[in-house]
Coordinates of C-alpha atoms in Angstrom, one line a residue:
M1 CA 8.7 -10.4 -7.7
K2 CA 11.2 -13.2 -8.0
K3 CA 14.0 -10.8 -9.0
L4 CA 13.1 -8.5 -6.1
V5 CA 13.3 -11.4 -3.6
L6 CA 16.6 -12.6 -5.0
N7 CA 18.1 -9.1 -4.7
L8 CA 16.7 -8.8 -1.1
R9 CA 18.2 -12.2 -0.3
K10 CA 21.6 -11.1 -1.6
I11 CA 21.5 -7.8 0.4
H12 CA 20.3 -9.8 3.5
R13 CA 23.2 -12.1 3.3
I14 CA 25.7 -9.3 2.8
L15 CA 24.4 -7.3 5.8
T16 CA 24.3 -10.3 8.2
V17 CA 27.9 -10.2 9.3
P18 CA 28.2 -6.3 9.6
I19 CA 25.0 -6.3 11.7
V20 CA 26.4 -8.9 14.1
V21 CA 29.7 -7.0 14.4
L22 CA 27.7 -3.8 15.2
M23 CA 25.7 -5.7 17.8
I24 CA 28.9 -6.7 19.5
L25 CA 30.2 -3.1 19.3
K26 CA 26.9 -2.0 20.8
F27 CA 27.6 -4.0 24.0
V28 CA 31.3 -2.9 24.1
L29 CA 30.4 0.9 23.7
N30 CA 27.4 0.7 25.9
N31 CA 27.7 4.0 27.8
S32 CA 29.5 6.2 25.2
D33 CA 28.4 8.7 22.6
Y34 CA 29.4 6.2 19.9
G35 CA 27.3 3.6 21.6
L36 CA 24.1 5.6 20.9
I37 CA 25.0 5.9 17.2
V38 CA 25.8 2.2 16.9
T39 CA 22.5 1.4 18.7
R40 CA 20.5 3.4 16.2
I41 CA 22.3 1.8 13.3
V42 CA 21.8 -1.7 14.7
S43 CA 18.1 -0.9 15.3
M44 CA 17.6 0.3 11.7
G45 CA 19.6 -2.7 10.4
M46 CA 17.5 -5.2 12.4
I47 CA 14.3 -3.7 11.2
F48 CA 15.5 -4.0 7.6
M49 CA 16.6 -7.6 8.2
A50 CA 13.3 -8.5 9.8
V51 CA 11.3 -7.0 6.9
T52 CA 13.4 -8.6 4.2
G53 CA 13.3 -11.9 6.1
L54 CA 9.6 -11.7 6.3
L55 CA 9.2 -10.9 2.6
M56 CA 11.5 -13.9 1.7
Y57 CA 9.5 -16.2 4.0
V58 CA 6.2 -15.1 2.6
Y59 CA 7.4 -15.4 -1.0
T60 CA 8.7 -19.0 -0.3
Y61 CA 5.4 -19.9 1.4
K62 CA 3.4 -18.5 -1.5
M63 CA 5.5 -20.4 -4.1
K64 CA 5.2 -23.7 -2.1
K65 CA 1.4 -23.2 -1.9
K66 CA 1.2 -22.5 -5.6
N67 CA 3.2 -25.6 -6.5
R68 CA 1.0 -27.7 -4.3
V69 CA -2.1 -26.5 -6.1
I70 CA -0.5 -27.1 -9.5
N71 CA 0.7 -30.6 -8.6
N72 CA -2.7 -31.7 -7.3

């Protein structure tokens, strides 16, 4: 699980800047055909970022809880 979370973290970091750039493009190309394509890509990217962020958060919380139990 640790290796999966580390890989997700790396992918999450790599995709952060492109997603932000695409979000800016989404506002610039609001009423064009390309705007619809960019909107779909941004939506899929944001869903991916939310899921990976949630997995990383849950894993961190789980490890902290595990360490608290071991240390007590």
